[in-house]
Amino acid sequence: MAVYTELAAETLEAFLGTYDIGTLVSFHGIAEGVENSNFLLRTTEGDFILTLFERRVNAAELPWFLGLMQHLAGRGLNCPLPVSDRSGTALRSLADRPAAITTFLPGVSATQLDAKLCLELGKVLARLHIAGEGYDAVRPNALSPAAWGPLLESCGESGDALSPGLTAEVRKALQNVEAAWPVPDALPRGQIHADLFPDNVFFQNGQVSGLIDFYFACTDFLAYDLAICLNAWCFRDEKTFEPSFAAAIIQGYESIRPLNDTEKAALPTLCQGAAIRFLLTRLYDWINTPADALVTRKDPLAYLRRLRHFQSVSHV
Amino acid sequence: MAVYTELAAETLEAFLGTYDIGTLVSFHGIAEGVENSNFLLRTTEGDFILTLFERRVNAAELPWFLGLMQHLAGRGLNCPLPVSDRSGTALRSLADRPAAITTFLPGVSATQLDAKLCLELGKVLARLHIAGEGYDAVRPNALSPAAWGPLLESCGESGDALSPGLTAEVRKALQNVEAAWPVPDALPRGQIHADLFPDNVFFQNGQVSGLIDFYFACTDFLAYDLAICLNAWCFRDEKTFEPSFAAAIIQGYESIRPLNDTEKAALPTLCQGAAIRFLLTRLYDWINTPADALVTRKDPLAYLRRLRHFQSVSHV
């Protein structure tokens, strides 16, 4: 967790002068997100989040992300709404970085998950998928199965130091998942969040009050987003699968958007794929992040356990 | 800048349940302060800062600091007001750390200083000193001249790597300052902030809207607090002394609390002492902080330049 860029009040005040959102009352760098610098702004008109895009996010893709958030917010989803300046531009530049102001969302992330929260998560995921309809620009998933092989090979055998035999095990799993992966038109596609972990979901009074961090969003199988959530929300202590959580997510999802039989049948494969995707990016970061760096490294093995779980089931 | 402790929403909600300040709407770790973990809380009643005290701050001294802030706020100074729980207790424990909730102060720190801001700073410093009257508990200054010698010696000759001859130069300066330092009853004493750098002063519309970070406050010469501000506010780019800034701080200060002749005469010595104090703690941190650590190291040499400046003047 880090704020990468420091910002002078005078710089920010001048920047805000080009918007119609009041004058600066206070601002604080917030320790959230590892990819970007985020500031909580209070102006005389309200609260906002200012994001300076630091790295990983490709600046050329920012209009797609901001456009998606505008589309989703316009269709009633509680996601950050990019705010345009007086000239109508939402994507700006500040401190030599791409920058955007969005609305502030109330609510807090849950760390003690339960089936009720999972039910609400499932509902909002389906609402997100429906709200994404009509946003026709396609952003291919940069972390799709085609990317996993090269990512695994770029890690060499380093994973074996974490768990003996890991590289061979993941290589085999990847072959199986690639062979079973649905062809592009086999399942309903649309805009997916692709990173809807508990820290990206705000709750208030047991209801979802906001979804944040859309910078992995892309166009892919809707059911793959569900598979990511089943990975991210259903393992207690990063270890033990909680069938009641998974059932609640699916129940919530289907109460808004029922899955078809092909999606249901594909879920174990999609869940294995999602486990591989997070295993590989965590492994890559593990290898490439110094142990004492600013960013907390996340344990790749938590996803090896998930992978093995989803390999062991015939339906989720 | 760092949040050291992560906090679960559920933990915080339970904690807030023992206060009468509403229920949790949102909270964000803010990237401010290197000593403690700070969170900006929004409740249904308003905004607050939650501080978890991490280190350096001696827990046994926290009641003194919180009591000082209550005293100062009660006398109209815009400083964080510690909020008591239903049982009347302000100093609590959360996540195995001492913890306190205070009121949130609007405003932003200035980075582009000018004489007008310095004038306001001088006024508020004098107001702080007057507001401190009547708070009779004494907290000796742990970073007084008596502490500087041992601090310098604990750094060995490491400073010479930063600037050849630094250790001998500071040792000599320290001897001179110690010899010239006023005896305890020579100058008016009281509660001082002792760390009133620009980041600890919030402005709004050119007026001081808040003073924060009282965890170096102590009982010492009032004029020494002024000397710290003259060090902290009057060197452009950490290099060039700005006489107009210094004159404005003193003018602002004296418009509220005139200095007596002994204080005026002592200022060059007090300013040299303040330069030594920050030089030494920065040097100590420089040596003891890994270059790639979470905390940004501050250049000790910026205070060697200040020391030399204040050695060269007969009055400030």
XYZ file of C-alpha atoms in Angstrom:
632
model
C 0.000 0.000 0.000
C 1.538 3.260 -1.009
C 1.160 6.794 -2.159
C 3.823 7.117 -4.790
C 3.501 10.763 -5.710
C 3.495 13.689 -3.313
C 1.323 16.582 -4.281
C 1.597 20.198 -3.189
C -1.604 21.882 -2.077
C -0.895 24.800 -4.398
C -0.600 22.451 -7.393
C -3.858 20.772 -6.506
C -5.653 24.083 -5.922
C -4.634 25.280 -9.383
C -5.770 21.966 -10.879
C -9.152 22.169 -9.143
C -9.542 25.660 -10.567
C -10.270 24.039 -13.939
C -13.230 22.072 -12.538
C -16.625 23.144 -11.259
C -16.446 21.155 -8.034
C -15.672 23.896 -5.519
C -12.425 24.861 -3.844
C -10.087 22.710 -1.816
C -10.881 22.171 1.861
C -8.498 19.295 2.596
C -6.718 16.419 0.932
C -5.002 13.321 2.215
C -3.014 10.687 0.417
C -4.761 7.406 1.127
C -2.929 4.158 1.607
C -4.935 2.137 -0.885
C -4.109 0.526 -4.156
C -0.611 -0.503 -5.103
C -0.794 0.655 -8.692
C -1.739 4.308 -8.381
C -1.547 7.285 -6.041
C -4.923 8.061 -4.550
C -5.966 11.180 -2.660
C -9.151 11.829 -0.791
C -10.168 15.393 -1.616
C -12.685 17.459 0.201
C -13.889 20.548 -1.598
C -16.541 23.073 -0.665
C -18.885 20.961 -2.834
C -18.198 17.465 -1.546
C -15.774 14.582 -1.450
C -13.819 13.153 -4.346
C -11.002 10.770 -5.102
C -8.071 11.988 -7.172
C -6.059 9.241 -8.838
C -2.634 9.733 -10.356
C -1.873 6.767 -12.600
C 1.608 5.562 -11.815
C 2.462 2.394 -13.700
C 1.180 -0.891 -15.055
C -1.945 0.896 -16.195
C -1.389 1.724 -19.848
C -2.248 5.408 -20.312
C -3.734 4.670 -23.745
C -6.305 2.431 -22.048
C -7.420 4.974 -19.460
C -10.189 6.405 -21.665
C -11.668 2.907 -21.901
C -11.660 2.475 -18.106
C -13.062 5.937 -17.411
C -15.654 5.452 -20.125
C -16.713 2.154 -18.594
C -17.120 3.740 -15.152
C -19.160 6.575 -16.643
C -21.333 4.030 -18.449
C -21.824 1.857 -15.354
C -22.501 4.805 -13.037
C -24.918 6.171 -15.616
C -26.803 2.891 -15.406
C -27.094 3.093 -11.652
C -24.157 1.015 -10.503
C -22.407 2.406 -7.412
C -18.968 2.847 -8.925
C -16.709 5.878 -9.011
C -18.020 8.402 -11.540
C -15.226 10.222 -13.375
C -15.735 13.964 -13.059
C -15.083 16.125 -16.106
C -13.411 19.512 -16.000
C -15.015 22.646 -17.457
C -13.956 21.636 -20.946
C -15.648 18.252 -20.563
C -12.460 16.255 -20.111
C -12.194 13.566 -17.437
C -8.715 12.271 -18.219
C -6.247 14.982 -17.286
C -2.611 15.298 -16.372
C -1.157 16.312 -13.007
C 2.357 16.060 -11.618
C 3.430 14.631 -14.985
C 1.030 11.738 -14.669
C -2.354 10.907 -16.148
C -4.906 11.943 -13.549
C -8.633 11.662 -12.957
C -11.048 12.852 -10.312
C -13.941 10.566 -9.451
C -16.782 10.718 -6.984
C -16.177 9.380 -3.482
C -18.073 6.279 -2.411
C -19.065 5.643 1.203
C -18.770 2.232 2.811
C -16.104 -0.104 4.073
C -14.610 -3.331 2.814
C -15.461 -6.465 4.717
C -12.750 -8.687 6.107
C -14.983 -11.083 8.002
C -16.917 -12.568 5.141
C -20.134 -14.482 5.536
C -22.817 -15.967 3.318
C -24.990 -12.844 3.559
C -22.218 -10.608 2.229
C -21.498 -13.201 -0.451
C -25.147 -13.153 -1.499
C -24.953 -9.368 -1.929
C -21.668 -9.687 -3.789
C -23.246 -12.146 -6.213
C -26.136 -9.763 -6.852
C -23.945 -6.755 -7.504
C -21.684 -8.759 -9.805
C -24.687 -9.673 -11.943
C -25.870 -6.045 -11.856
C -22.417 -4.971 -13.010
C -22.598 -7.367 -15.935
C -26.017 -6.131 -16.959
C -25.029 -2.483 -16.513
C -22.064 -3.104 -18.809
C -24.376 -3.919 -21.716
C -24.278 -1.200 -24.324
C -20.672 -0.274 -23.602
C -19.471 -1.665 -26.848
C -15.767 -0.870 -26.876
C -13.815 -4.063 -26.385
C -10.798 -4.350 -24.135
C -9.264 -7.813 -24.514
C -8.264 -9.465 -21.255
C -4.507 -8.952 -21.028
C -4.375 -11.726 -18.428
C -6.297 -14.347 -20.402
C -5.136 -17.980 -20.779
C -2.894 -16.964 -23.695
C -0.855 -14.833 -21.267
C -0.481 -17.478 -18.582
C 2.026 -19.757 -20.335
C 4.552 -16.964 -21.033
C 4.017 -15.633 -17.489
C 4.752 -19.057 -16.016
C 7.836 -19.518 -18.166
C 9.125 -16.028 -17.255
C 9.212 -17.198 -13.642
C 11.584 -20.032 -14.545
C 11.689 -22.631 -11.793
C 11.558 -19.993 -9.038
C 8.223 -21.252 -7.782
C 9.802 -24.553 -6.800
C 11.585 -22.747 -3.977
C 8.177 -21.864 -2.537
C 6.733 -25.327 -3.005
C 8.688 -28.242 -4.527
C 7.279 -29.250 -7.903
C 5.132 -26.117 -8.224
C 6.304 -25.234 -11.737
C 5.536 -28.670 -13.179
C 2.209 -28.842 -11.362
C 1.077 -25.465 -12.667
C 2.329 -26.240 -16.191
C 0.233 -29.408 -16.244
C -2.809 -27.625 -14.803
C -2.443 -24.895 -17.383
C -2.398 -27.436 -20.218
C -5.593 -29.005 -18.907
C -7.327 -25.661 -18.448
C -6.288 -24.419 -21.880
C -7.645 -27.610 -23.457
C -10.955 -27.259 -21.633
C -11.277 -23.448 -21.964
C -14.487 -22.450 -23.796
C -14.149 -21.031 -27.301
C -14.874 -17.286 -27.456
C -18.521 -17.547 -28.454
C -19.366 -20.519 -26.258
C -20.364 -18.368 -23.277
C -22.005 -14.950 -22.818
C -19.392 -12.201 -22.929
C -19.367 -8.636 -21.723
C -17.533 -6.145 -19.553
C -16.130 -7.787 -16.438
C -14.404 -6.296 -13.392
C -11.816 -9.095 -13.291
C -10.482 -8.138 -9.838
C -13.513 -8.006 -7.569
C -11.756 -8.976 -4.360
C -13.237 -8.032 -0.987
C -11.121 -4.859 -0.769
C -12.767 -3.576 -3.935
C -16.299 -3.877 -2.559
C -17.677 -1.380 -0.041
C -20.583 -2.295 2.208
C -22.853 -0.178 4.329
C -25.529 -1.705 6.564
C -25.029 -5.075 4.896
C -25.654 -3.685 1.401
C -23.084 -3.049 -1.292
C -22.445 0.702 -1.353
C -19.696 0.757 -3.932
C -17.387 -1.120 -6.277
C -13.963 0.334 -6.934
C -10.729 -0.239 -8.827
C -11.808 -0.972 -12.375
C -8.289 -0.951 -13.815
C -8.261 -4.651 -14.606
C -11.701 -4.536 -16.206
C -11.921 -6.054 -19.666
C -14.199 -7.821 -22.113
C -14.437 -11.536 -21.389
C -16.772 -14.344 -20.319
C -19.161 -13.012 -17.673
C -18.907 -16.336 -15.863
C -15.150 -15.879 -15.593
C -15.796 -12.825 -13.372
C -17.929 -15.101 -11.202
C -15.072 -17.631 -11.139
C -12.710 -14.897 -9.937
C -15.131 -14.017 -7.125
C -15.480 -17.674 -6.154
C -11.696 -17.746 -5.783
C -11.476 -14.408 -3.994
C -14.376 -14.711 -1.536
C -14.824 -18.383 -0.665
C -11.638 -19.539 1.055
C -11.534 -18.951 4.781
C -8.063 -17.897 5.953
C -6.944 -18.271 2.336
C -7.242 -22.010 2.890
C -10.564 -23.648 3.544
C -13.257 -23.643 0.873
C -16.605 -22.493 2.239
C -19.351 -24.154 0.176
C -22.014 -21.910 1.735
C -20.183 -18.779 0.531
C -19.915 -20.125 -3.012
C -23.560 -21.175 -3.014
C -24.545 -17.689 -1.788
C -22.545 -15.897 -4.475
C -24.084 -18.047 -7.207
C -27.559 -17.711 -5.710
C -27.206 -13.919 -5.528
C -25.850 -13.791 -9.055
C -28.594 -15.959 -10.511
C -31.289 -13.969 -8.724
C -30.354 -11.156 -11.127
C -28.834 -13.003 -14.086
C -29.354 -16.770 -14.301
C -26.434 -18.775 -15.657
C -27.080 -21.014 -18.633
C -26.117 -24.684 -18.585
C -22.910 -24.141 -20.561
C -21.760 -21.509 -18.069
C -22.536 -23.805 -15.154
C -20.638 -26.676 -16.767
C -17.675 -24.410 -17.491
C -17.408 -23.051 -13.934
C -14.858 -25.601 -12.610
C -12.569 -24.855 -15.568
C -13.063 -21.101 -15.227
C -12.351 -21.336 -11.492
C -9.166 -23.305 -12.122
C -8.180 -20.686 -14.681
C -8.805 -17.845 -12.261
C -6.723 -19.640 -9.627
C -3.890 -20.004 -12.144
C -4.143 -16.344 -13.163
C -3.747 -15.055 -9.585
C -1.188 -17.713 -8.720
C 0.955 -16.582 -11.645
C 0.743 -12.829 -11.072
C 1.449 -13.354 -7.375
C 4.369 -15.626 -8.231
C 5.717 -13.076 -10.689
C 5.407 -10.283 -8.115
C 6.921 -12.497 -5.427
C 9.997 -13.086 -7.531
C 10.276 -9.521 -8.749
C 9.495 -7.611 -5.545
C 12.222 -7.196 -2.929
C 11.115 -8.664 0.415
C 11.461 -5.261 2.095
C 9.765 -3.200 -0.623
C 6.931 -0.768 -0.131
C 4.369 -3.228 -1.436
C 3.242 -6.208 0.597
C 3.861 -9.394 -1.342
C 0.968 -11.828 -1.449
C 1.520 -15.527 -1.036
C 1.202 -17.384 -4.375
C 0.580 -20.685 -2.590
C -2.841 -19.510 -1.443
C -3.820 -19.921 -5.097
C -2.147 -23.284 -5.502
C -4.510 -24.492 -2.766
C -7.462 -22.956 -4.617
C -6.357 -24.525 -7.887
C -6.191 -27.944 -6.275
C -9.631 -27.439 -4.755
C -11.243 -26.545 -8.068
C -9.463 -29.454 -9.784
C -11.123 -31.780 -7.291
C -14.727 -30.787 -8.005
C -17.033 -31.641 -10.873
C -19.287 -28.682 -10.220
C -18.927 -25.514 -8.151
C 5.007 7.999 5.032
C 3.207 4.896 6.041
C 0.239 3.233 7.569
C 1.796 0.594 9.734
C -1.270 -1.204 11.017
C -4.103 -2.551 8.943
C -7.495 -2.388 10.513
C -10.553 -4.485 9.746
C -13.826 -2.629 9.334
C -15.512 -5.020 11.745
C -12.909 -4.255 14.427
C -13.355 -0.539 13.943
C -17.152 -0.788 13.970
C -17.054 -2.596 17.302
C -14.635 0.015 18.669
C -16.859 2.890 17.541
C -19.747 1.201 19.310
C -18.220 2.359 22.606
C -18.363 6.042 21.527
C -21.240 8.415 20.947
C -20.023 9.631 17.564
C -22.299 7.736 15.209
C -21.696 4.657 13.117
C -18.992 4.032 10.546
C -19.569 5.327 7.020
C -16.041 4.967 5.655
C -12.427 4.888 6.728
C -9.152 5.248 4.910
C -5.608 4.851 6.088
C -3.910 8.158 5.390
C -0.313 8.421 4.346
C 0.727 10.970 6.934
C 3.036 10.829 9.872
C 5.870 8.370 10.095
C 5.426 7.575 13.761
C 1.818 6.425 13.941
C -0.953 4.874 11.881
C -3.615 7.420 11.044
C -7.068 6.772 9.654
C -9.596 9.251 8.397
C -12.966 8.097 9.696
C -16.321 9.240 8.527
C -19.224 8.417 10.756
C -22.881 9.342 10.518
C -21.987 12.248 12.852
C -18.925 13.702 11.143
C -15.258 13.236 10.394
C -12.565 12.109 12.786
C -8.971 10.974 12.842
C -8.118 7.677 14.502
C -4.503 7.322 15.554
C -2.856 4.056 16.513
C 0.385 4.817 18.320
C 3.074 2.619 16.876
C 6.469 3.442 18.285
C 8.795 6.175 19.537
C 5.839 7.688 21.351
C 6.049 6.414 24.918
C 2.591 5.114 25.843
C 3.003 6.439 29.387
C 3.262 9.957 27.949
C 0.118 9.759 25.830
C -2.158 11.094 28.582
C 0.041 14.201 28.745
C -0.235 14.787 24.978
C -3.981 14.148 24.852
C -4.479 16.335 27.920
C -2.524 19.138 26.275
C -4.633 18.949 23.121
C -7.829 18.978 25.180
C -6.527 21.996 27.095
C -5.484 23.867 23.948
C -8.688 23.077 22.059
C -10.662 24.122 25.114
C -8.926 27.481 24.942
C -9.874 27.977 21.319
C -6.803 26.730 19.493
C -7.569 24.818 16.293
C -5.893 21.568 17.237
C -7.241 18.020 17.211
C -9.604 17.514 20.131
C -9.362 14.033 21.631
C -12.802 12.465 21.745
C -13.780 10.474 24.816
C -15.746 7.253 24.743
C -18.957 6.758 26.713
C -16.998 6.094 29.873
C -15.120 9.375 29.492
C -11.849 7.831 28.314
C -9.900 9.322 25.401
C -6.873 7.029 25.470
C -7.991 3.591 24.382
C -6.509 0.461 22.925
C -7.158 -0.985 19.475
C -5.337 -3.661 17.501
C -3.030 -4.115 20.497
C -1.921 -0.493 20.330
C -2.744 2.649 22.262
C -5.374 4.460 20.236
C -7.185 7.788 20.248
C -9.879 9.411 18.159
C -9.628 13.144 17.593
C -11.646 15.663 15.660
C -10.792 16.193 11.991
C -9.365 19.573 10.985
C -9.946 21.074 7.538
C -7.222 22.841 5.616
C -4.081 21.972 3.704
C -0.390 22.349 4.412
C 1.453 24.946 2.398
C 4.494 24.007 0.380
C 5.022 27.351 -1.314
C 5.721 29.497 1.703
C 5.579 33.269 1.676
C 5.776 36.103 4.184
C 1.997 36.248 4.593
C 1.798 32.599 5.619
C 4.806 33.141 7.899
C 3.031 36.064 9.560
C 0.026 33.820 10.289
C 2.320 31.062 11.514
C 3.954 33.476 13.952
C 0.567 34.551 15.284
C -0.692 31.030 15.811
C 2.550 29.998 17.513
C 2.105 32.798 20.050
C -1.557 31.831 20.480
C -0.470 28.256 21.122
C 1.939 29.422 23.831
C -0.697 31.535 25.535
C -3.324 28.784 25.235
C -0.878 26.419 26.938
C -0.908 28.521 30.098
C -2.696 26.748 32.887
C -1.707 23.288 31.663
C 0.635 22.719 34.515
C 1.896 19.184 33.990
C 5.494 19.306 32.867
C 6.939 17.146 30.125
C 10.697 17.689 29.908
C 12.045 18.057 26.396
C 13.543 14.672 25.571
C 15.490 16.294 22.740
C 17.020 19.121 24.772
C 20.737 20.064 24.606
C 21.540 17.359 27.170
C 20.404 14.742 24.647
C 22.363 16.103 21.693
C 25.859 15.052 22.785
C 24.950 11.380 23.254
C 22.954 11.452 20.009
C 25.966 12.827 18.127
C 28.323 10.272 19.661
C 25.905 7.410 18.869
C 26.320 8.336 15.189
C 30.079 7.781 15.419
C 31.826 9.364 12.469
C 29.099 8.318 10.018
C 28.207 11.921 9.251
C 31.621 12.470 7.716
C 30.564 10.276 4.818
C 27.815 12.790 4.053
C 30.051 15.827 4.448
C 33.753 15.605 5.351
C 34.438 17.003 8.813
C 30.758 17.087 9.778
C 31.218 15.288 13.108
C 33.946 17.632 14.345
C 32.041 20.682 13.121
C 28.833 19.687 14.908
C 30.732 18.709 18.062
C 32.315 22.163 18.189
C 28.997 23.906 17.482
C 27.336 21.862 20.178
C 29.967 22.918 22.741
C 29.393 26.570 21.857
C 25.621 26.264 22.005
C 25.705 24.389 25.307
C 27.931 27.088 26.810
C 25.603 29.852 25.624
C 22.308 28.036 26.353
C 20.098 30.002 28.785
C 19.683 28.596 32.280
C 16.202 27.165 32.913
C 14.692 30.273 34.491
C 16.350 32.793 32.207
C 13.537 32.777 29.631
C 9.767 32.365 29.796
C 8.836 28.671 29.695
C 5.663 26.852 28.820
C 4.155 24.194 26.615
C 5.732 24.187 23.159
C 4.869 22.238 20.020
C 8.554 21.603 19.224
C 7.864 20.290 15.700
C 5.811 22.985 13.999
C 6.990 22.335 10.458
C 4.860 23.387 7.485
C 3.279 19.917 7.198
C 1.880 20.308 10.705
C 0.056 23.543 9.932
C -3.159 23.596 7.905
C -4.292 26.731 6.102
C -7.596 27.680 4.590
C -8.086 30.953 2.719
C -4.739 32.198 3.975
C -5.642 31.655 7.629
C -4.373 28.889 9.895
C -7.163 26.341 10.180
C -5.351 23.765 12.273
C -2.193 22.627 14.005
C -1.512 18.917 14.204
C 0.963 16.338 15.461
C 1.609 17.305 19.067
C 3.671 14.215 19.892
C 6.916 16.116 20.320
C 5.276 18.774 22.493
C 7.027 19.446 25.786
C 7.727 22.061 28.405
C 10.592 24.327 27.382
C 11.543 27.896 26.473
C 8.739 29.433 24.429
C 11.359 31.181 22.303
C 12.876 27.813 21.427
C 9.612 26.926 19.645
C 10.049 30.142 17.679
C 13.630 29.131 16.897
C 12.374 25.795 15.546
C 9.901 27.607 13.296
C 12.628 29.974 12.074
C 14.579 26.880 11.049
C 11.619 25.071 9.560
C 9.948 27.898 7.620
C 12.633 30.337 6.502
C 14.975 28.463 4.179
C 13.904 28.415 0.556
C 14.633 25.059 -1.101
C 16.135 23.966 2.222
C 19.018 26.278 1.393
C 18.544 30.023 1.178
C 17.586 31.999 4.262
C 14.657 34.327 3.608
C 14.947 37.323 5.947
C 11.430 38.467 5.077
C 9.984 35.140 6.222
C 11.834 35.303 9.523
C 10.797 38.915 10.062
C 7.176 37.992 9.346
C 7.174 35.076 11.792
C 8.627 37.255 14.548
C 6.288 40.130 13.706
C 3.276 37.809 13.798
C 4.467 36.261 17.031
C 5.097 39.580 18.733
C 1.724 40.943 17.630
C 0.263 38.417 20.079
C 3.084 37.831 22.558
C 6.005 40.302 22.524
C 9.440 38.798 23.180
C 11.478 40.254 26.010
C 15.056 41.443 25.484
C 16.602 38.275 26.908
C 14.567 36.142 24.513
C 15.606 38.317 21.577
C 19.258 38.114 22.576
C 19.033 34.337 22.962
C 17.437 33.714 19.558
C 20.656 33.100 17.588
C 21.739 30.499 20.158
C 18.272 28.920 20.246
C 18.212 28.817 16.442
C 21.633 27.145 16.330
C 20.390 24.665 18.911
C 17.257 23.900 16.901
C 19.418 23.381 13.797
C 21.607 20.949 15.738
C 18.591 19.089 17.117
C 17.111 18.412 13.650
C 20.517 17.796 12.120
C 21.170 15.102 14.722
C 17.835 13.310 14.542
C 18.006 13.359 10.743
C 21.571 12.058 10.874
C 20.567 9.326 13.284
C 17.627 8.321 11.061
C 19.824 8.521 7.953
C 22.265 6.052 9.439
C 19.635 3.760 10.901
C 17.100 3.716 8.067
C 17.720 1.463 5.064
C 17.811 3.502 1.846
C 14.870 1.533 0.446
C 12.713 1.579 3.590
C 9.114 2.685 3.795
C 10.055 6.020 5.321
C 11.608 8.787 3.259
C 14.932 9.801 4.770
C 15.479 13.520 5.142
C 18.793 15.105 4.325
C 20.752 16.035 7.486
C 22.886 18.510 5.537
C 19.939 20.849 5.106
C 20.386 21.533 8.836
C 24.151 21.910 8.635
C 23.455 24.816 6.270
C 20.951 26.276 8.724
C 23.390 25.865 11.592
C 26.068 27.733 9.678
C 23.596 30.476 8.826
C 22.564 31.022 12.435
C 26.210 30.935 13.554
C 26.883 33.820 11.183
C 24.280 36.233 12.584
C 24.285 38.344 15.724
C 20.516 38.701 15.726
C 17.712 36.894 13.923
